[in-house]
Amino acid sequence: MALLLEEIIRSVEAFLKLKNSTQKPYVDPNLDPVLLVPGIAGSTLNAVDHDSGKEERVWVRIFGADHEFRTKMWSRFDPSSGKTISLDPKTSIVVPQERAGLLAIDVLDPDLIVGRESVFYFHEMIVEMLGWGFEEGKTLFGFGYDFRQSNRLQEAMDSFTKKLESVYKASGEKKINVISHSMGGLLVKCFMSLHSDIFEKYVQNWIAIAAPFRGAPGYITSTLLNGMSFVNGWEQNFFVSKWSMHQLLIECPSIYELMCCPYFKWELPPVLELWREKESNDGVGTSGVVLESYRSLESLEVFTKSLCDNKADYCGEPIDLPFNWKIMEWAHETKKVLHTAKLPPKVKFYNIYGTNLATPHSVCYGNESMPVKDLTNLRYFQPTYICVDGDGTVPVESAMADGLEAVARVGVPGEHRGILNDHRVFRMLKQWLNVGEPDPFYNPINDYVILPTTFEMEEHRENGVEVASVKESWDIISEGNKNDATAASTVSSISVSRPGDDENPQAEARATLTVHQQGDGRQHVELNAVSVSVDA
């Protein structure tokens, strides 16, 4: 019980930090502007009634979520325009623009007084950056978008152009730092590929976080066949059902654009595996169970067969929702756009990706005792995953393969969305965004700050004997190292000797290295060394 009360208190305190208007925030007018771009499902979306003009949030909402989602968000793909159009002809989907675009990407359900991590997106990063001196509408902005659509849809490209222009003007014509997360990285890369001149005009740095540059093969395969849940546990009772989400995503170009990239040479190609009953040679009965394996392009036939009779009920009318080959063709062209993207000469690129979590790479359905008999029933099977290293959603191999000339690529242990709240990521951003005084001792690659504190050296020579002593110490600061300040110091010894010859005298050196734990990620390291050399 005490833990639950503590969780509530923490949530309220975090909420009040943003709502407290009596405390004047610190503002640094010298900062360059930052534009935050979210990934799939990372933007609040509203439905506007064409007759009344009433605007109501449909993503994300907790109460009445599933009904409003099916009514307002379900859509069909229009191959002539490349756009996904809502089935409800009386409404349009829009992105809220309040708070310079940040409202749509901050807390996805802002009506919740006690925040839940399940509806937080850029919330912690926004709070952190406001503390650094950024100001909403002057140096901090957000770009929300309709994540159902293609990452190269002309409407999205036009909106991104207008956003870059408005941020540039609002910040006093300063060039922009773009920070994208997940699929937002694909949208930015599509824009950079198609409008390189505009991108170079307005952008100075692009920092991609957890971007699926070559797709999220395991995660998207199971999404197309089984659907997707954005929350787990009891919260699913108040949220959009997995089946409702499945029916939406089958008509979303953005999902098809996240499938395994056919141009990329994977170290181990992702596959779709099925345990199937094998027919006997005489065509009567079965002769056993076999494991079938399909690579990315081969698996499209499985998608087609498994979803051939997929239907949804929309307001009492049945709607056919098979695997959409028109979207697949559109997504194939998008992947070509992504594959040919080049970084403009004046733009710096940084890549942060998540590691240390089992991440779906290949997917298997059925087993030896329960094989898949009918592919149309595949949606009712629970997938099992063959996993690789990644952030739980995007494999490291995909996230690292940006195909661009990066200033740095840094892996951070963490979960796909949780990485946005990671203190190590915040430290990297401060360094790359030139926030505060520069720290010449910080290296984002290993997340250490090493500060030399003392250096003393003495030398003495007498009667052919030379004695030299060195004393040096450092303070090492690593926020990821939660060491115990009460732990005993560790002492190591080092010895090196060199025999004498015609050119060099005989010499020997001994040293002790002592590490003192100081807590809060700090360690004090002392080196004491003495060397003695004797002339032959």
XYZ file of C-alpha atoms in Angstrom:
536
model
C 0.000 0.000 0.000
C 2.798 2.404 0.877
C 4.344 1.825 -2.558
C 1.067 2.686 -4.285
C 0.768 5.914 -2.290
C 4.349 6.758 -3.143
C 3.621 6.184 -6.843
C 0.640 8.513 -6.662
C 2.655 11.194 -4.896
C 5.428 10.970 -7.491
C 2.921 11.233 -10.337
C 1.227 14.267 -8.809
C 4.562 15.958 -8.177
C 5.599 15.390 -11.814
C 2.260 16.799 -12.958
C 2.565 19.877 -10.731
C 6.016 20.672 -12.086
C 4.409 21.492 -15.428
C 1.280 23.093 -13.996
C 2.976 25.367 -11.481
C 2.694 28.822 -13.008
C 3.882 30.783 -9.976
C 7.520 29.873 -10.482
C 9.173 31.698 -13.336
C 11.125 29.190 -15.443
C 14.764 29.673 -16.301
C 15.243 30.669 -19.963
C 18.516 30.665 -21.882
C 18.061 32.959 -24.913
C 21.275 31.702 -26.512
C 20.040 28.162 -27.166
C 19.376 26.995 -30.703
C 15.839 25.704 -31.367
C 14.872 22.049 -30.972
C 12.090 20.288 -32.882
C 10.828 16.973 -31.435
C 9.368 14.420 -33.881
C 7.593 11.353 -32.395
C 7.166 7.838 -33.760
C 4.127 5.735 -34.576
C 1.143 6.389 -32.302
C 3.148 9.160 -30.629
C 0.854 12.070 -31.528
C -2.468 13.028 -30.028
C -5.129 12.978 -32.772
C -8.493 14.750 -32.759
C -11.573 14.144 -34.891
C -13.318 17.262 -36.240
C -17.022 17.047 -37.069
C -17.622 18.708 -40.450
C -21.123 19.929 -39.532
C -20.679 21.251 -36.002
C -16.957 21.954 -36.059
C -16.666 20.140 -32.721
C -13.221 18.688 -32.050
C -12.811 15.562 -29.905
C -9.718 13.547 -29.050
C -9.726 10.014 -30.483
C -6.086 9.065 -29.867
C -5.122 8.684 -27.094
C -8.096 8.469 -24.788
C -8.828 6.053 -21.976
C -12.613 6.201 -21.491
C -14.703 5.167 -24.496
C -11.470 4.560 -26.348
C -12.334 1.502 -28.422
C -15.679 2.752 -29.733
C -14.385 6.187 -30.735
C -11.278 4.614 -32.260
C -13.275 2.255 -34.492
C -15.775 4.950 -35.443
C -13.375 7.797 -36.213
C -9.955 6.230 -36.878
C -10.697 3.188 -39.032
C -9.814 4.020 -42.611
C -9.151 2.801 -46.164
C -6.114 3.381 -48.349
C -6.573 5.438 -51.514
C -3.916 4.271 -54.031
C -4.456 7.295 -56.269
C -3.267 9.714 -53.578
C -1.315 7.403 -51.270
C -3.458 8.640 -48.384
C -5.413 6.667 -45.802
C -8.915 8.154 -45.556
C -11.216 7.744 -42.550
C -14.334 5.629 -43.124
C -16.459 8.285 -41.415
C -17.135 10.853 -44.177
C -18.354 13.424 -41.653
C -15.101 13.795 -39.743
C -11.478 14.639 -40.384
C -8.419 13.744 -38.288
C -6.231 16.651 -37.149
C -3.261 17.127 -34.830
C -3.589 19.668 -31.967
C -1.161 22.566 -32.402
C -1.242 24.132 -28.924
C 2.011 24.821 -27.079
C 3.950 25.139 -30.349
C 3.037 21.563 -31.237
C 4.249 20.111 -27.922
C 0.783 19.365 -26.530
C 0.285 16.588 -29.094
C 3.499 14.746 -28.185
C 3.831 15.372 -24.451
C 1.267 13.412 -22.392
C -0.961 11.676 -24.932
C -3.978 11.791 -22.622
C -3.652 15.196 -20.928
C -6.946 14.752 -19.057
C -5.314 12.280 -16.661
C -4.440 14.270 -13.542
C -2.235 11.501 -12.197
C 0.023 10.640 -15.103
C 0.663 7.089 -16.285
C 3.767 6.088 -18.162
C 1.551 4.295 -20.689
C 0.384 7.666 -22.052
C 3.633 9.621 -21.618
C 5.662 10.226 -24.742
C 8.148 13.122 -24.823
C 6.941 14.279 -21.397
C 10.116 13.664 -19.360
C 12.359 15.014 -22.109
C 10.284 18.191 -22.393
C 10.441 18.732 -18.622
C 14.208 18.134 -18.678
C 14.792 20.541 -21.565
C 12.680 23.275 -19.966
C 14.983 22.936 -16.978
C 17.979 23.477 -19.262
C 16.600 26.827 -20.364
C 14.549 25.971 -23.458
C 11.295 27.867 -23.915
C 8.130 26.572 -25.555
C 7.413 28.426 -28.780
C 10.819 30.135 -28.808
C 13.403 27.357 -28.685
C 11.332 24.180 -28.110
C 8.743 22.849 -30.564
C 6.911 19.647 -31.479
C 5.785 18.127 -34.766
C 2.865 15.750 -34.366
C 1.384 13.983 -37.381
C -1.247 11.455 -38.447
C 0.773 8.261 -37.941
C -1.631 6.232 -40.113
C -0.198 7.879 -43.182
C 2.874 7.147 -45.275
C 6.160 8.681 -44.155
C 6.526 10.261 -47.611
C 2.945 11.461 -48.089
C 3.067 14.871 -49.758
C 0.769 16.391 -47.132
C 3.180 15.311 -44.395
C 6.144 16.684 -46.345
C 4.362 20.010 -46.839
C 3.478 20.181 -43.130
C 7.071 19.471 -42.141
C 8.292 22.218 -44.465
C 5.912 24.720 -42.868
C 7.000 23.594 -39.407
C 10.677 24.104 -40.179
C 9.934 27.556 -41.598
C 7.863 28.587 -38.567
C 10.455 27.315 -36.055
C 13.216 29.129 -37.940
C 11.303 32.422 -37.823
C 10.096 32.050 -34.203
C 13.643 31.436 -32.962
C 15.117 34.471 -34.664
C 16.311 32.633 -37.785
C 18.477 30.150 -35.928
C 19.105 26.768 -37.528
C 17.225 23.870 -35.963
C 18.188 20.738 -34.039
C 15.770 17.946 -34.998
C 15.326 15.111 -32.475
C 13.295 12.193 -33.827
C 12.143 9.022 -32.128
C 11.356 5.650 -33.716
C 9.341 5.961 -36.953
C 9.785 9.721 -36.755
C 13.299 9.001 -37.994
C 11.862 7.518 -41.201
C 9.667 10.568 -41.753
C 12.670 12.888 -41.287
C 14.819 10.741 -43.577
C 12.122 10.729 -46.284
C 11.932 14.511 -46.071
C 15.717 14.813 -46.228
C 15.767 12.555 -49.292
C 12.968 14.355 -51.143
C 13.706 17.933 -50.015
C 17.418 18.014 -49.282
C 17.738 21.732 -50.063
C 15.039 22.736 -47.569
C 16.455 20.391 -44.933
C 19.936 21.882 -45.274
C 18.576 25.436 -45.205
C 16.845 25.063 -41.835
C 18.515 22.147 -39.999
C 21.980 22.046 -38.410
C 21.770 18.761 -36.438
C 19.577 15.679 -36.648
C 19.583 13.303 -33.667
C 17.736 10.039 -34.351
C 16.714 7.949 -31.332
C 15.667 4.276 -31.698
C 14.962 4.640 -35.433
C 14.043 1.440 -37.345
C 16.095 2.403 -40.388
C 15.856 -1.127 -41.849
C 12.529 -1.994 -40.303
C 11.343 -3.804 -37.190
C 10.809 -7.211 -38.836
C 9.683 -9.399 -35.943
C 7.459 -6.790 -34.344
C 5.732 -5.758 -37.586
C 5.207 -9.344 -38.802
C 3.197 -10.212 -35.691
C 1.446 -6.820 -35.833
C 0.097 -7.453 -39.343
C -1.008 -10.973 -38.445
C -2.180 -10.505 -34.841
C -2.460 -6.808 -34.031
C -0.668 -4.578 -31.544
C -1.210 -3.606 -27.910
C 0.205 -0.345 -26.620
C -0.586 -1.077 -22.966
C -0.563 -4.252 -20.907
C -2.348 -5.574 -17.843
C -5.555 -4.117 -16.427
C -5.226 -0.910 -18.478
C -6.192 -2.864 -21.621
C -9.786 -2.868 -20.303
C -9.938 0.902 -20.820
C -7.920 1.132 -23.994
C -8.186 0.275 -27.688
C -8.473 -3.492 -28.157
C -5.767 -5.419 -29.962
C -8.293 -6.490 -32.616
C -9.461 -2.903 -33.267
C -5.857 -1.807 -33.650
C -5.209 -4.729 -36.024
C -8.031 -3.691 -38.339
C -6.689 -0.130 -38.489
C -3.067 -1.051 -39.143
C -3.853 -3.324 -42.100
C -4.781 -0.150 -44.008
C -1.855 1.983 -42.754
C 1.055 2.594 -45.154
C 3.269 3.491 -42.198
C 3.107 -0.100 -40.910
C 4.051 -1.573 -44.293
C 6.973 0.864 -44.444
C 8.267 -0.641 -41.180
C 8.480 -4.150 -42.638
C 11.840 -5.822 -43.247
C 13.909 -3.806 -45.741
C 14.582 -5.915 -48.884
C 17.678 -3.870 -49.825
C 19.537 -4.528 -46.585
C 21.973 -7.411 -46.154
C 21.099 -8.716 -42.707
C 23.703 -10.644 -40.791
C 20.950 -13.213 -40.252
C 17.927 -12.573 -42.525
C 14.603 -12.362 -40.632
C 12.185 -15.187 -41.413
C 8.591 -16.219 -40.799
C 8.378 -19.833 -39.635
C 5.293 -22.063 -39.657
C 4.804 -25.534 -38.264
C 2.593 -27.206 -40.903
C 1.086 -30.601 -41.459
C 2.595 -32.306 -44.487
C 0.241 -34.206 -46.785
C 1.031 -37.824 -47.547
C 2.282 -38.791 -51.012
C -1.079 -40.323 -51.949
C -2.883 -37.095 -51.018
C -4.866 -38.819 -48.278
C -4.201 -37.763 -44.677
C -0.939 -36.403 -43.351
C 2.521 -37.863 -43.110
C 3.960 -35.645 -40.371
C 4.721 -32.101 -39.309
C 7.347 -29.881 -40.961
C 8.790 -26.480 -40.141
C 8.465 -24.125 -43.115
C 10.615 -21.012 -43.330
C 9.888 -17.886 -45.410
C 12.167 -14.901 -45.974
C 10.739 -11.386 -46.158
C 9.507 -11.394 -49.761
C 8.393 -15.040 -49.587
C 6.356 -14.315 -46.447
C 4.069 -11.952 -48.369
C 2.228 -14.989 -49.736
C 1.566 -16.105 -46.154
C 0.216 -12.655 -45.261
C -2.050 -12.744 -48.300
C -3.498 -16.175 -47.531
C -3.878 -15.623 -43.791
C -5.787 -12.340 -44.242
C -7.769 -13.267 -47.360
C -11.110 -13.373 -45.518
C -10.376 -10.752 -42.862
C -13.428 -8.551 -42.301
C -14.455 -5.781 -39.949
C -17.901 -4.609 -38.958
C -18.228 -0.858 -39.376
C -21.538 0.554 -38.180
C -23.308 -2.692 -39.107
C -21.671 -2.994 -42.534
C -19.048 -5.722 -43.218
C -15.815 -4.409 -44.741
C -13.187 -6.566 -46.416
C -9.701 -5.908 -45.014
C -7.245 -8.289 -46.704
C -3.492 -7.822 -46.927
C -3.252 -4.721 -49.095
C -0.931 -5.167 -52.090
C -1.514 -1.568 -53.227
C -0.070 -0.360 -49.925
C 2.760 -2.851 -50.300
C 3.664 -1.347 -53.676
C 3.522 2.160 -52.192
C 5.744 1.094 -49.269
C 8.231 -0.441 -51.694
C 8.683 2.982 -53.319
C 9.068 4.564 -49.877
C 11.914 2.174 -49.087
C 13.620 3.279 -52.308
C 13.343 6.894 -51.146
C 14.860 5.961 -47.781
C 17.592 3.866 -49.401
C 18.799 6.739 -51.620
C 18.772 9.461 -48.926
C 21.979 11.465 -48.503
C 23.002 13.701 -45.616
C 23.448 17.321 -46.756
C 27.047 18.535 -46.276
C 26.146 21.192 -43.680
C 24.021 18.921 -41.468
C 25.454 16.795 -38.649
C 23.812 13.463 -37.843
C 23.818 11.531 -34.550
C 22.308 8.102 -33.899
C 21.228 6.789 -30.473
C 19.875 3.231 -30.347
C 18.646 0.899 -27.598
C 20.443 -2.276 -26.557
C 20.434 -5.147 -24.045
C 16.836 -6.290 -24.561
C 15.556 -9.378 -26.355
C 14.064 -7.985 -29.563
C 11.828 -9.869 -32.040
C 13.708 -10.632 -35.236
C 11.981 -13.698 -36.689
C 8.525 -15.054 -35.872
C 7.254 -18.623 -35.537
C 3.648 -19.864 -35.423
C 2.486 -23.270 -34.228
C 4.570 -26.119 -32.879
C 5.066 -29.827 -33.453
C 2.064 -30.793 -31.333
C -0.187 -27.981 -32.605
C 0.705 -27.173 -36.238
C -1.027 -24.549 -38.382
C -3.630 -26.370 -40.472
C -5.410 -23.377 -41.990
C -3.547 -20.145 -42.684
C -6.728 -18.127 -42.192
C -6.583 -19.148 -38.522
C -3.054 -17.805 -38.124
C -4.359 -14.662 -36.438
C -5.541 -16.815 -33.500
C -2.095 -18.331 -32.856
C 0.264 -16.777 -30.344
C 3.593 -15.966 -32.012
C 6.914 -17.035 -30.581
C 9.957 -14.949 -31.366
C 13.548 -15.581 -32.286
C 15.196 -12.573 -30.679
C 18.347 -10.534 -31.166
C 19.852 -7.593 -29.306
C 17.877 -4.377 -29.450
C 15.438 -2.196 -27.511
C 12.596 -4.717 -27.438
C 11.116 -3.387 -30.695
C 13.939 -2.392 -33.063
C 16.991 -4.657 -33.513
C 20.379 -2.996 -33.015
C 21.339 -4.067 -36.534
C 18.433 -2.105 -38.018
C 18.853 0.973 -35.832
C 22.582 1.268 -36.560
C 22.175 0.899 -40.337
C 21.214 4.508 -41.031
C 23.298 4.616 -44.243
C 24.516 8.117 -43.345
C 27.795 9.666 -42.268
C 27.213 9.926 -38.526
C 29.219 12.028 -36.095
C 28.440 9.370 -33.474
C 26.434 6.178 -33.057
C 25.834 5.349 -29.411
C 24.091 2.327 -27.919
C 22.202 2.876 -24.661
C 20.791 -0.045 -22.655
C 17.076 0.585 -22.575
C 13.565 -0.039 -23.850
C 12.230 1.422 -27.099
C 10.150 4.227 -25.617
C 11.783 4.306 -22.192
C 15.052 5.403 -23.789
C 13.488 8.859 -24.184
C 13.648 9.209 -20.383
C 17.173 7.868 -19.939
C 19.635 10.088 -18.040
C 22.450 8.994 -20.352
C 20.470 10.195 -23.369
C 19.863 13.525 -21.633
C 23.604 13.934 -21.056
C 24.328 13.253 -24.719
C 21.701 15.746 -25.822
C 23.153 18.451 -23.576
C 26.559 17.845 -25.123
C 25.368 17.798 -28.742
C 22.971 20.726 -28.314
C 25.667 22.852 -26.624
C 23.581 23.373 -23.499
C 25.463 25.101 -20.661
C 29.216 25.151 -20.356
C 30.972 22.604 -22.598
C 32.494 19.624 -20.781
C 35.770 18.687 -22.498
C 36.076 15.529 -20.416
C 32.707 13.979 -21.329
C 32.684 11.216 -23.930
C 29.143 10.160 -24.961
C 30.467 6.940 -26.488
C 31.192 5.424 -23.070
C 29.166 7.862 -20.931
C 32.041 8.734 -18.620
C 33.250 12.026 -17.256
C 36.902 11.756 -16.243
C 38.301 14.751 -14.385
C 42.036 14.844 -13.637
C 42.411 16.308 -10.144
C 46.118 16.124 -9.260
C 49.423 15.378 -10.948
C 52.782 15.398 -9.178
C 56.146 14.141 -10.442
C 59.607 14.156 -8.835
C 62.987 13.005 -10.175
C 66.322 12.427 -8.378
C 69.684 11.218 -9.798
C 72.835 10.283 -7.823
C 75.783 7.954 -8.520
C 74.242 6.395 -11.631
C 70.885 5.741 -9.988
C 67.769 7.635 -11.147
C 64.608 7.583 -9.066
C 61.315 9.030 -10.327
C 57.956 9.123 -8.580
C 54.515 9.993 -9.934
C 51.301 10.679 -8.081
C 48.106 11.241 -10.068
C 44.422 11.097 -9.247
C 41.106 11.370 -11.085
C 37.441 11.686 -10.293
C 35.334 9.436 -12.527
C 31.653 10.305 -12.791
C 29.250 7.830 -14.385
C 25.583 8.236 -13.566
C 24.909 4.667 -14.661
C 27.230 3.351 -11.936
C 25.234 3.386 -8.682
C 28.128 2.419 -6.454
C 28.009 2.013 -2.686
C 29.846 4.793 -0.851
C 30.386 2.492 2.139
C 32.127 -0.175 0.071
C 35.790 -0.809 0.840
C 38.409 0.721 -1.417
C 40.119 -1.582 -3.868
C 43.900 -1.648 -4.287
C 45.757 -3.112 -7.247
C 49.493 -3.383 -7.825
C 51.417 -3.086 -11.060
C 55.069 -3.916 -11.684
C 57.161 -3.560 -14.842
C 60.858 -4.326 -15.340
C 63.310 -3.879 -18.213
C 66.751 -5.492 -18.489
C 69.631 -3.194 -19.335
C 71.514 -3.191 -22.650
C 74.080 -1.043 -24.458
C 71.579 1.732 -25.083
C 69.202 1.637 -22.070
C 69.909 1.231 -18.342
C 68.273 -1.490 -16.256
C 64.987 -0.192 -14.813
C 62.068 -1.325 -12.668
C 58.772 0.379 -11.796
C 56.092 -0.434 -9.235
C 52.733 1.195 -8.778
C 49.575 0.945 -6.694
C 46.128 1.881 -8.010
C 43.494 2.649 -5.383
C 39.812 3.128 -6.195
C 37.632 4.845 -3.568
C 33.836 4.506 -3.986
C 32.109 7.800 -3.196
C 28.498 7.056 -4.144
C 26.216 8.698 -6.719
C 28.251 7.258 -9.569
C 31.499 8.863 -8.365
C 34.836 7.151 -7.916
C 38.136 8.697 -6.810
C 41.143 6.957 -8.344
C 44.706 7.389 -7.065
C 47.889 6.210 -8.747
C 51.245 6.114 -6.913
C 54.239 4.904 -8.910
C 57.997 4.751 -8.399
C 60.634 3.823 -10.979
C 64.330 3.102 -10.470
C 66.955 2.862 -13.206
C 70.630 1.971 -12.801
C 73.346 2.781 -15.326
C 75.311 -0.289 -16.445
